Coordinates of C-alpha atoms and ligand atoms in Angstrom, one line a residue:
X1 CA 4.7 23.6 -193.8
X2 CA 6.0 22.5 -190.2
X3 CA 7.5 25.4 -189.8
X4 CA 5.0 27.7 -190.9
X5 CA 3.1 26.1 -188.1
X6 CA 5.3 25.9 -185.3
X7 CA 5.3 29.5 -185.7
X8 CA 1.8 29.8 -185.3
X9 CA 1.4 27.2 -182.3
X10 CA 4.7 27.6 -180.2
X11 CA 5.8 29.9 -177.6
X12 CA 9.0 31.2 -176.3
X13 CA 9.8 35.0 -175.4
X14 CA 12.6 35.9 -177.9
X15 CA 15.8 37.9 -176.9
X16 CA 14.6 42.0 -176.4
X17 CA 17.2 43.2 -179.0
X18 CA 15.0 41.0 -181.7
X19 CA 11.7 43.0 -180.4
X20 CA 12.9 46.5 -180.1
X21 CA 14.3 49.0 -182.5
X22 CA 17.3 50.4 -182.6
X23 CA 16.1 54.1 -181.9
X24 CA 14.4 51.7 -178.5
X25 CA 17.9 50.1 -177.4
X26 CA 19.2 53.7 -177.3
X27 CA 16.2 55.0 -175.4
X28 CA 17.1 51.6 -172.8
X29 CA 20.4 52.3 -172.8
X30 CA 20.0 56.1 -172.0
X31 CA 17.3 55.7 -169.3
X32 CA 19.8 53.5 -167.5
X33 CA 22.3 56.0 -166.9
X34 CA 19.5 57.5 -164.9
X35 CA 18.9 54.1 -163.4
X36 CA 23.1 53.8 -162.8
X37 CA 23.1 57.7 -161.0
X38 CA 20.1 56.3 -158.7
X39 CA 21.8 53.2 -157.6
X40 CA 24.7 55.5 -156.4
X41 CA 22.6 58.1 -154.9
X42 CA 20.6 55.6 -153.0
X43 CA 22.1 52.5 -151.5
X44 CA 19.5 52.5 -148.5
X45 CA 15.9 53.2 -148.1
X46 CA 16.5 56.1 -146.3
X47 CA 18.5 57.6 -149.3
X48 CA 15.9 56.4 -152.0
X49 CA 13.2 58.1 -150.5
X50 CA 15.0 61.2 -150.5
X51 CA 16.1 60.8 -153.9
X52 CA 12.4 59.8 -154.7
X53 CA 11.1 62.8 -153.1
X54 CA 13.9 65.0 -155.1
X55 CA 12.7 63.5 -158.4
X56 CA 9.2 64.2 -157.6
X57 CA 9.4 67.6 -156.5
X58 CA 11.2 68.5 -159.7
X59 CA 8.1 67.0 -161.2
X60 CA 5.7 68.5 -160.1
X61 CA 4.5 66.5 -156.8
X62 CA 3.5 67.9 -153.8
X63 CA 3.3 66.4 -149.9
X64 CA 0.0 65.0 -149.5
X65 CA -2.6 66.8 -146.8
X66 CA -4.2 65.3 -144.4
X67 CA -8.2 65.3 -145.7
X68 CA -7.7 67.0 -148.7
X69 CA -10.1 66.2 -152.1
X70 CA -7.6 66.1 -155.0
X71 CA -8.7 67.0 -158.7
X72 CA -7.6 64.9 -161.5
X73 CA -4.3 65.3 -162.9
X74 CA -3.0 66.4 -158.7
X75 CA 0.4 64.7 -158.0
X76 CA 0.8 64.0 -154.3
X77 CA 3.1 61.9 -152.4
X78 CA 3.0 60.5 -148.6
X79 CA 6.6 60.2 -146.5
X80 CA 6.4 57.2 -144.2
X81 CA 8.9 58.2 -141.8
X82 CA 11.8 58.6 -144.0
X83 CA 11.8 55.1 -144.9
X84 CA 8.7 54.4 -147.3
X85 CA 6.7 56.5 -149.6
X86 CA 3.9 56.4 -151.9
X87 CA 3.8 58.6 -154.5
X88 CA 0.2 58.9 -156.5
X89 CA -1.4 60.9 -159.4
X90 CA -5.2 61.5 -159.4
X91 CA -6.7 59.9 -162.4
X92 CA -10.0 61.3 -164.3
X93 CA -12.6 58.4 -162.4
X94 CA -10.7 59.4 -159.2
X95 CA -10.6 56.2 -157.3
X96 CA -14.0 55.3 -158.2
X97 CA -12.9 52.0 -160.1
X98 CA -10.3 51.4 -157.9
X99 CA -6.6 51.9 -157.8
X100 CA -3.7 50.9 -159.9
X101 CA -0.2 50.5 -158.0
X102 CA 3.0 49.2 -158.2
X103 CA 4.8 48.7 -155.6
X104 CA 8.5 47.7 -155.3
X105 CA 10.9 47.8 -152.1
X106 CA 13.7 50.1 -151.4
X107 CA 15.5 48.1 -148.6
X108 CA 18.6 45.8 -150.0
X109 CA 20.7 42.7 -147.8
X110 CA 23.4 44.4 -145.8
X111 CA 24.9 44.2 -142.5
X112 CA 23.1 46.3 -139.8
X113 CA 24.8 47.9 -137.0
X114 CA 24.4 46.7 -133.6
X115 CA 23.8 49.1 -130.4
X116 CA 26.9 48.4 -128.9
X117 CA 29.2 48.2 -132.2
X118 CA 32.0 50.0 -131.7
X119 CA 35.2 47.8 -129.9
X120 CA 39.3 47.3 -129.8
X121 CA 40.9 44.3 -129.5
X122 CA 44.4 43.8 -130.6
X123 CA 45.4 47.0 -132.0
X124 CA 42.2 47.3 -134.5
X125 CA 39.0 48.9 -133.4
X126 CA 36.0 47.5 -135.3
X127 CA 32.6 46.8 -135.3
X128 CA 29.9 44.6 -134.5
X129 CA 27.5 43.7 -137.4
X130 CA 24.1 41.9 -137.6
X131 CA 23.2 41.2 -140.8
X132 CA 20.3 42.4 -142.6
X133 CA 18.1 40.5 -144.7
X134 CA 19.5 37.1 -146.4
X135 CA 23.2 36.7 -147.3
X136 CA 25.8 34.8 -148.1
X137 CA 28.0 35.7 -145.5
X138 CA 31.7 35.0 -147.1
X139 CA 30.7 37.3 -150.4
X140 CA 30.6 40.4 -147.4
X141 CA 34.8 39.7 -146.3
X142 CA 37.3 41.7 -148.6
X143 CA 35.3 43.8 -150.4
X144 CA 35.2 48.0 -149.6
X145 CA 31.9 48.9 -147.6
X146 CA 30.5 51.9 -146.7
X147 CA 28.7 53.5 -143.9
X148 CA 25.3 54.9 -144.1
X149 CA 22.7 56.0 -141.3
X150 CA 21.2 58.2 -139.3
X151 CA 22.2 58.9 -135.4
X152 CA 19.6 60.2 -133.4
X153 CA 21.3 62.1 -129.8
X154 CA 20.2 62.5 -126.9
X155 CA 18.9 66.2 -127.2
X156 CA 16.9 64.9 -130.2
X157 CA 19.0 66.0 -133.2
X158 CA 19.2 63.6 -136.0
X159 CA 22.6 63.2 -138.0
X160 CA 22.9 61.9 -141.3
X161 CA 26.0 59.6 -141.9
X162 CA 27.1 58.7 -145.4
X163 CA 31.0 58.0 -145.4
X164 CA 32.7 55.4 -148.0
X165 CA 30.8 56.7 -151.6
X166 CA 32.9 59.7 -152.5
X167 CA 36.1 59.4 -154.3
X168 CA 38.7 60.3 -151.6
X169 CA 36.4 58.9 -148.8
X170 CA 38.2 56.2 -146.6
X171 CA 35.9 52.9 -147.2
X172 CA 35.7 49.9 -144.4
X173 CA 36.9 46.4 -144.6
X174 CA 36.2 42.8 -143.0
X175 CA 39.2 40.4 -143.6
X176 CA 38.8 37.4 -144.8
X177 CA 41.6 34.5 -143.9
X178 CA 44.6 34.0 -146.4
X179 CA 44.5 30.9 -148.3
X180 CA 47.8 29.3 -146.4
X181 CA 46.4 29.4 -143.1
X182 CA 42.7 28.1 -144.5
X183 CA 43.3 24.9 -144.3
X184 CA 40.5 24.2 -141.7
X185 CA 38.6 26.7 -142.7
X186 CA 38.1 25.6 -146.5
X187 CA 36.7 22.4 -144.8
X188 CA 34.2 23.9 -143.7
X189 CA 30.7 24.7 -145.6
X190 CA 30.2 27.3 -147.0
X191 CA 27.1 28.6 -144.7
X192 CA 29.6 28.1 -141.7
X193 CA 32.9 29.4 -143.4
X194 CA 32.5 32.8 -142.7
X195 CA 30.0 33.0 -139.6
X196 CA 27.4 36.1 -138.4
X197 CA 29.8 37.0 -135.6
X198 CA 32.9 36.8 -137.9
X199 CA 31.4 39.6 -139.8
X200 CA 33.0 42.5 -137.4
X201 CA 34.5 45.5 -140.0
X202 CA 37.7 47.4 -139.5
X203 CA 37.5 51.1 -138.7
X204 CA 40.3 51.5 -137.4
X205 CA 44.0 51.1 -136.0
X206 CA 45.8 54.1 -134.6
X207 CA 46.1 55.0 -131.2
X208 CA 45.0 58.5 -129.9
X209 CA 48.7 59.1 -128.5
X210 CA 51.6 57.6 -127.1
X211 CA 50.4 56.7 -123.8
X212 CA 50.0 53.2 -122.9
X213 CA 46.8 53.2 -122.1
X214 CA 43.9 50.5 -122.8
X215 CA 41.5 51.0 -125.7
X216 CA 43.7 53.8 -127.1
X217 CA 42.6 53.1 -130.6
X218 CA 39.2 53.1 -130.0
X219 CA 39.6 56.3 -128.2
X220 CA 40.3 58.0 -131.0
X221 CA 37.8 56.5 -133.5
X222 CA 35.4 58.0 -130.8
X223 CA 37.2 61.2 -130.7
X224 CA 36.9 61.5 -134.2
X225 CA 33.9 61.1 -134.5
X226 CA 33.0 63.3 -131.4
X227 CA 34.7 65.7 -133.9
X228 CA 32.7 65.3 -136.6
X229 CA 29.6 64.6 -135.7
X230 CA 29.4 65.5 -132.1
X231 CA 28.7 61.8 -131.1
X232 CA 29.5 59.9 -128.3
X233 CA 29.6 56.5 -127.9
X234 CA 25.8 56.2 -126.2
X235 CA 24.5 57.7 -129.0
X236 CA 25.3 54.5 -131.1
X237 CA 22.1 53.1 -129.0
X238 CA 19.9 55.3 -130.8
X239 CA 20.7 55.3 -134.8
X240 CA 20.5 53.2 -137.9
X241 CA 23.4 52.4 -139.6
X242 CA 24.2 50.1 -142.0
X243 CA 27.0 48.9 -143.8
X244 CA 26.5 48.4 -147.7
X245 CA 29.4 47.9 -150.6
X246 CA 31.5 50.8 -151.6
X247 CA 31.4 50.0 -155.2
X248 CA 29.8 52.0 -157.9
X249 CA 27.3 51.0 -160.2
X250 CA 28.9 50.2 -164.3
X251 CA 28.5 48.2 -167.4
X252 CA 29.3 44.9 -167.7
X253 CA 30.4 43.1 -171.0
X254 CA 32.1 44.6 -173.9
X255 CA 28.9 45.4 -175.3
X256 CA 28.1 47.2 -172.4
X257 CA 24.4 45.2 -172.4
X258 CA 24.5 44.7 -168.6
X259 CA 24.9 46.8 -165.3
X260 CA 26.7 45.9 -162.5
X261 CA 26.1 47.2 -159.0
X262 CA 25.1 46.6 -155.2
X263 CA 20.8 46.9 -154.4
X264 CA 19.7 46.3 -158.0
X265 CA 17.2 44.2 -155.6
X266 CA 14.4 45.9 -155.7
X267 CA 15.8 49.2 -156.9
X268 CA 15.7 47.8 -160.3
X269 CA 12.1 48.0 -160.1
X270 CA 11.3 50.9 -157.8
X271 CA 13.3 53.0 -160.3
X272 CA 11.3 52.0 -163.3
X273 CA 8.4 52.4 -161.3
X274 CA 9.3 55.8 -160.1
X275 CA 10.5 57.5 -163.3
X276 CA 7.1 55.8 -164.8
X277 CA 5.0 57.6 -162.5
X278 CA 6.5 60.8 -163.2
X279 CA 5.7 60.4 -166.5
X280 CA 2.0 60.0 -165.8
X281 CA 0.1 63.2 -166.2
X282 CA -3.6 62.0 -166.8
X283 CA -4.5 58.3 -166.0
X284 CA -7.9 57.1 -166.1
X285 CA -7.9 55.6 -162.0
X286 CA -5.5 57.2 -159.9
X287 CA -2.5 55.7 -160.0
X288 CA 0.1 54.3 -156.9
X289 CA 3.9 54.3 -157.0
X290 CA 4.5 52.6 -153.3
X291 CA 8.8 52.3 -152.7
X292 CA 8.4 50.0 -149.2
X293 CA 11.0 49.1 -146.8
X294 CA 11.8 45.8 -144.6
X295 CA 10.7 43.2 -148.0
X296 CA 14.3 41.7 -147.2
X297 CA 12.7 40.9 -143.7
X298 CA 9.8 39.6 -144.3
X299 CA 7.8 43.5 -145.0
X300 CA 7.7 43.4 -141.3
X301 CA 7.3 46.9 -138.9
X302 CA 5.5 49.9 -139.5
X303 CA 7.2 50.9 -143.3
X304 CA 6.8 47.6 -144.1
X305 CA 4.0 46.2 -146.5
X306 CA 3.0 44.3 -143.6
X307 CA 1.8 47.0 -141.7
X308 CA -1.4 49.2 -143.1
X309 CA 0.0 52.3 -144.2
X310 CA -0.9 51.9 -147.8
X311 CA -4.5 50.9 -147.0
X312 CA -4.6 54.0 -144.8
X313 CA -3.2 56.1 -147.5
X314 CA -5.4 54.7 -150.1
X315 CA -8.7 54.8 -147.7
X316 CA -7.8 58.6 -146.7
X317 CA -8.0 59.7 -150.2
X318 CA -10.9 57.6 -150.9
X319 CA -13.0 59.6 -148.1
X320 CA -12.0 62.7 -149.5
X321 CA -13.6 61.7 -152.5
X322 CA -17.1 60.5 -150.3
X323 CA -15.8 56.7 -151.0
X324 CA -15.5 53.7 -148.8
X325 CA -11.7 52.4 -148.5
X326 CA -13.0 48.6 -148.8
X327 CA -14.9 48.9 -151.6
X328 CA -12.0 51.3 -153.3
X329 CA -9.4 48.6 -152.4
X330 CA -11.1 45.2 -153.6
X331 CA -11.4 47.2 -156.5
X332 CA -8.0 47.8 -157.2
X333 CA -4.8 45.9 -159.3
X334 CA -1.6 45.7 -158.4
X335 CA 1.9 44.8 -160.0
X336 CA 4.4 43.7 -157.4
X337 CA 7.4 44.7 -158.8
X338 CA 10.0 42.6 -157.6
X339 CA 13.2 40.7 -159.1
X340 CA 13.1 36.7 -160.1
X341 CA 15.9 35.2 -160.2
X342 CA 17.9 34.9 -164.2
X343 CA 18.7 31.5 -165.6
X344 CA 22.9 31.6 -164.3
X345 CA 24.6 28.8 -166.8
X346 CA 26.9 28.5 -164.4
X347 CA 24.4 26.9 -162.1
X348 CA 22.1 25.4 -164.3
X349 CA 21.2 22.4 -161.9
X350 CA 18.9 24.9 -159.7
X351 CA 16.9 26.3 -162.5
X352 CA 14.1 24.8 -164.7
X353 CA 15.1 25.6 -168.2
X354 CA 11.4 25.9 -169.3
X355 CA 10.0 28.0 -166.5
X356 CA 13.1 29.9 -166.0
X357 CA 13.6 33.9 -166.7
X358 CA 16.7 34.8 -168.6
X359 CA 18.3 37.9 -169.2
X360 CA 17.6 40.0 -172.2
X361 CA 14.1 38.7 -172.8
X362 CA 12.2 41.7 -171.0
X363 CA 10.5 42.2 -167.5
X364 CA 9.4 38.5 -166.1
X365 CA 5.9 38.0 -164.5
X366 CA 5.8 35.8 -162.0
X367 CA 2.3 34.1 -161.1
X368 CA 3.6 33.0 -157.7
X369 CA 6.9 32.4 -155.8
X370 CA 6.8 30.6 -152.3
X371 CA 8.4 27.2 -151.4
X372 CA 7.5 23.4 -151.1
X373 CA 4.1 23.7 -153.2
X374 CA 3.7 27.3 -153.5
X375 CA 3.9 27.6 -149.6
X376 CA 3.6 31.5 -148.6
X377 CA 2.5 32.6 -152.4
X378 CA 0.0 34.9 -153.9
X379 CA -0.5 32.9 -156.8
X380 CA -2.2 35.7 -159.0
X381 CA -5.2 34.3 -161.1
X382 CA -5.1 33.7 -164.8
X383 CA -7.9 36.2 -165.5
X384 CA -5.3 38.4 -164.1
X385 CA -2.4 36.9 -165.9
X386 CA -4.5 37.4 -168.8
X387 CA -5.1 41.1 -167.9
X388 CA -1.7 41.7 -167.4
X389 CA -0.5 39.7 -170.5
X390 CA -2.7 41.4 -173.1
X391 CA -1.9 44.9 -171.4
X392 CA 2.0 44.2 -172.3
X393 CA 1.3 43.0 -175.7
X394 CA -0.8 45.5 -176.9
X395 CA 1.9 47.9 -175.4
X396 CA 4.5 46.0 -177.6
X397 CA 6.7 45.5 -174.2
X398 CA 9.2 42.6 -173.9
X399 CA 8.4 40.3 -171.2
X400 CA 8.7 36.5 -170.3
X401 CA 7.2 34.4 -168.0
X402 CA 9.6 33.0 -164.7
X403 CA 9.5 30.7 -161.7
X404 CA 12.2 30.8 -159.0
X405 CA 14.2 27.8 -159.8
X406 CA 13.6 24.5 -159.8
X407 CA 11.2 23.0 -157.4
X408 CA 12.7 22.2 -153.9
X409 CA 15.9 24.3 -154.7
X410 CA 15.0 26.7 -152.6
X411 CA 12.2 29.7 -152.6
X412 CA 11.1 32.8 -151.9
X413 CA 8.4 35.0 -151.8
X414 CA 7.6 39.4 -152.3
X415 CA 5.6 41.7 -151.0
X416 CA 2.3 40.3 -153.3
X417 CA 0.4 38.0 -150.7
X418 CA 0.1 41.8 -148.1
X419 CA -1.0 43.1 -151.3
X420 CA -3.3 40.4 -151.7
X421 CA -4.4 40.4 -148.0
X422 CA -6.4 43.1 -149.3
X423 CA -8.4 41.7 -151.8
X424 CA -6.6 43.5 -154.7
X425 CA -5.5 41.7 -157.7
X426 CA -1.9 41.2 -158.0
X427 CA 1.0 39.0 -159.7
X428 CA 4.9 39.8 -159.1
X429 CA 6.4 41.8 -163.1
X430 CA 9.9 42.4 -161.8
X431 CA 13.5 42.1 -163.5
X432 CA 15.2 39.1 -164.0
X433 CA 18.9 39.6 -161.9
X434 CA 22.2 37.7 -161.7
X435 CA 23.9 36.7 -158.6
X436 CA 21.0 38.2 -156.4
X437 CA 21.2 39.2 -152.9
X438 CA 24.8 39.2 -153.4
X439 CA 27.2 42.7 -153.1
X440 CA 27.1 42.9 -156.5
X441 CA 24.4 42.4 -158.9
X442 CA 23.6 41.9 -162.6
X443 CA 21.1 42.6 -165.0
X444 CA 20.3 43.7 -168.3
X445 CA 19.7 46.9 -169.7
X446 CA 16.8 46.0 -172.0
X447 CA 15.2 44.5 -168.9
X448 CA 15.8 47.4 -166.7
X449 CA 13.4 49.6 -169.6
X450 CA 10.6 46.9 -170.3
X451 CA 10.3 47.5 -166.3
X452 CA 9.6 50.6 -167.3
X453 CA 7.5 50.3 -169.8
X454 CA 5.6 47.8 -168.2
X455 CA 4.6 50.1 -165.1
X456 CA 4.0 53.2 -167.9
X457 CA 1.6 51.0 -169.1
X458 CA 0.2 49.6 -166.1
X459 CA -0.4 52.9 -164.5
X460 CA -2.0 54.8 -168.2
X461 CA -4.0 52.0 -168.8
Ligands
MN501 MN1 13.2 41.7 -153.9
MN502 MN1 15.5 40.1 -152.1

């Protein structure tokens, strides 16, 4: 009898695999080798809007023109500067009703390049680093990193970089001190064990002949890379390059339930997001997929959510169609589809059992993040909880509800409160992630696909 009614009364979000078919766990499993070829292809936000762009030509989506009145059904994207894009598919009320976006970021932690990086001291040529975004700055020593970018020379030509990913590329290093001479070291905490300017990677350690000359070795790194990019050292002054982890992305466990691999923050969302989008032919509002840069930073600068580019993008279209932009906008819903942060056994003091997300129990909405009493949040409002909740349930996705740890652990915050700024409804539906922010993430497959499906059914709704 107890029973019967603890069903009826209780709540908790049961593991995905007890929700889902077994024809669905191969349809996760299989959209995730998608997922794991896009984590490759696109470490940076450069590279995942090309590889956005790519995806969406194949499907069908064309650049979007200045003034132009799309019909319903049109697929259009806009490029921010190589960096940000907004991808968008004309629904049958146009944006009469509003909008319907989800937006995810595209930028991951790393370690930045600085203008003057390139030096030689003691028979290694390496260089400088300042790191992107938050880290922990000893995870970043003794791993392989590569190097991607774009260098802009003087006469204006822009050259892509992307050295480290293939196979029989040489990778990058930044040593890390051997255990015997650590002894002051391991004193240390772990914030100041490995500091910022520590974080200087090898490229290098061959003179460019026999002479003895000063600077000899990083002489040559220059003089190869005159040779194969044309670039001389002043050119450094004018690119962005950034150091991420060489690794690949792969399955974790013998089950093979979980991926392992550098950027699943936010690319585990902007992927699902993406690949929903695409699926969307007809929706009834005309549907946003925005993939923004600098979230790591705070969504500061021009492709950032900070800045107005997707109110400009949104109000342009809404003129086309004899609309005002405000009016468009307050009307308008938004997932923010960022990552929370899955209950880690292994650190079970900073979590809230209760209010935690796990792994394996689908895509986690997050009403608000922010720190010391919701400082910085969004804090989305139960109607639209309640929106959001019975659009997932009807739609038989897996989901759970998550905080970010326990209070006063710590904090965070996304990209909702600029969405909010707006006067658009929004609440963070993002994948739960192990070890985040770190060179190597984890998640779970089934999550990965309730993203998915939860944008899919955001966007058709
Ligand atoms: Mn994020
Ligand atoms: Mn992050």
């Amino acid at each position: 009898m107890s029973e019967e009614l603890k069903k009826k009364l209780f709540y908790t979000a049961p593991h995905a695999a007890q929700k889902m078919t077994a024809a669905e766990i191969e349809t996760a499993d299989t959209f995730c080798e998608g997922y794991k070829d896009f984590l490759d292809a696109a470490k940076t936000e450069r590279e995942a809007v090309k590889k956005a762009v790519e995806l969406a030509e194949l499907n069908g989506f064309r650049p979007y023109v200045e003034g132009s009145r799309y019909r319903a059904g049109s697929k259009i994207y806009y490029n921010n500067r190589g960096k940000a894009i907004i991808l968008a598919v004309v629904g049958e009320l146009g944006l009469s009703d509003g909008a319907r976006i989800v937006a995810a970021h595209i930028d991951s932690p790393r370690l930045d390049l600085r203008p003057n990086p390139l030096y030689e001291t003691d028979g290694e040529a390496l260089f400088k680093t300042h790191y992107y975004g938050g880290i922990k700055k000893y995870q970043w020593t003794a791993i392989p990193l590569s190097l991607h970018g774009v260098i802009v020379k003087a006469d204006g030509e822009s050259v892509t970089v992307n050295i480290g990913e293939a196979e029989d590329d040489p990778k990058f290093v930044i040593s890390d001190l051997l255990p015997h001479l650590a002894a002051e070291q391991m004193k240390k905490t772990m914030a100041e064990g490995v500091a910022g300017e520590d974080l200087n990677v090898i490229v290098g350690s061959r003179p460019f002949d026999t002479t003895d000359e000063a600077q000899n070795v990083k002489l040559n790194i220059l003089n190869i890379l005159f040779e194969k990019y044309g670039i001389t050292e002043a050119d450094f002054l004018s690119a962005e390059l950034e150091i991420v982890p060489a690794f690949k992305a792969c399955d974790i466990g013998f089950d093979r339930s979980l991926i392992g691999a550098y950027g699943h923050d936010d690319r585990v969302c902007a992927y699902p997001a993406l690949m929903a989008l695409l699926d969307t032919e007809l929706p009834n509002n005309t549907t946003f997929c925005v993939l923004t840069d600098k979230e790591e930073i705070g969504s500061e600068g021009n492709t950032g959510l900070n800045s107005s580019y997707m109110a400009y993008f949104i109000k342009a279209l809404a003129r086309a169609e004899g609309l005002e932009g405000e009016t468009v906008l307050s009307k308008s819903k938004c997932l923010s589809a960022d990552v929370n942060a899955a209950y880690d056994p292994n650190f079970a003091g900073v979590f809230e059992k209760n209010n935690s997300s796990y792994l394996n129990k689908g895509v986690v909405i997050t009403k608000y993040t922010g720190s010391r009493g919701k400082g910085g949040s969004s804090d989305a409002s139960a109607e639209f909880m309640g929106e959001v909740r019975s659009l997932l349930d009807g739609a038989n996705v897996c989901w759970q509800i998550g905080e970010l740890g326990r209070l006063d652990a710590g904090g965070g915050g996304t990209v909702a409160k600029y969405v909010a700024s707006l006067n658009i409804d929004v609440v963070d539906v993002g994948v739960p992630v192990l070890s985040m922010h770190a060179p190597f993430e984890v998640v779970s497959k089934l999550d990965v696909y309730a993203c998915y499906r939860a944008a899919y059914e955001f966007y058709n709704a």
